[in-house]
XYZ file of C-alpha atoms in Angstrom:
65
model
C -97.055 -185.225 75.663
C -96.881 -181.900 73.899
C -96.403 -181.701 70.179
C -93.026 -179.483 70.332
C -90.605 -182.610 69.283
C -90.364 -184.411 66.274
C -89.174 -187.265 67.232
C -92.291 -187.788 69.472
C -94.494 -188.179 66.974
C -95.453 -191.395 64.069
C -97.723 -191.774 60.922
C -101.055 -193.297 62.485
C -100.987 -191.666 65.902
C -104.157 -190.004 67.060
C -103.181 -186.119 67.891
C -105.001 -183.161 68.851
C -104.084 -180.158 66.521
C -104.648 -176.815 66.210
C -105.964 -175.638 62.924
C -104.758 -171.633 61.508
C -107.816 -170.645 61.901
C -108.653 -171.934 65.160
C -104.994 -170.430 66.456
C -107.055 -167.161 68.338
C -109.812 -169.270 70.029
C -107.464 -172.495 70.758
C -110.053 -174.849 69.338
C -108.461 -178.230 68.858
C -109.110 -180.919 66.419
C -108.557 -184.594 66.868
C -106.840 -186.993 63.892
C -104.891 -189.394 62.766
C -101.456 -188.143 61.694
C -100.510 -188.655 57.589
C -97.197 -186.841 57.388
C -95.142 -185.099 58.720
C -94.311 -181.667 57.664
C -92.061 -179.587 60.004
C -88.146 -180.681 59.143
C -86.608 -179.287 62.520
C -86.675 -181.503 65.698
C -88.539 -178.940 67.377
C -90.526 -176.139 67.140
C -92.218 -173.709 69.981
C -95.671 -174.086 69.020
C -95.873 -177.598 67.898
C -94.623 -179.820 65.498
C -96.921 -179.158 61.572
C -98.322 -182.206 60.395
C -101.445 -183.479 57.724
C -104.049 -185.672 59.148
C -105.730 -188.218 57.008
C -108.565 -186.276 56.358
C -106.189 -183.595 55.157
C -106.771 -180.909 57.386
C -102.945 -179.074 58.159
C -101.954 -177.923 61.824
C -99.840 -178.213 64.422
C -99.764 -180.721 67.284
C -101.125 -179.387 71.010
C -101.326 -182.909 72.272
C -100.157 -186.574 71.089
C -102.800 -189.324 72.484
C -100.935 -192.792 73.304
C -103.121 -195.719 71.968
């Protein structure tokens, strides 16, 4: 699953994000989602949440467990 939809995605799930910094190379980091932080049901380039280590991005791909 892509991270476009809001309703896809829980506290606790393990996503890949991308971080601002990484948005030119694409690098992707791997966490465990803490909030949530985009209000709208969707958005284009993925959905902005906090992992738990409290690194801020937005959601490329949602792992299922």
């Amino acid at each position: 699953m892509n991270g476009q939809n809001r309703k896809d995605l829980l506290p606790s799930m393990t996503v890949d994000i991308v971080l601002k910094k990484d948005q030119k190379t694409g690098k992707l980091t791997r966490g465990i989602v803490k909030d949530i932080l985009t209000k709208s049901s969707t958005h284009p380039h993925g959905i902005k949440v906090r992992l738990t280590d409290g690194q801020i991005g937005r959601v490329q791909v949602i792992h299922s467990n």
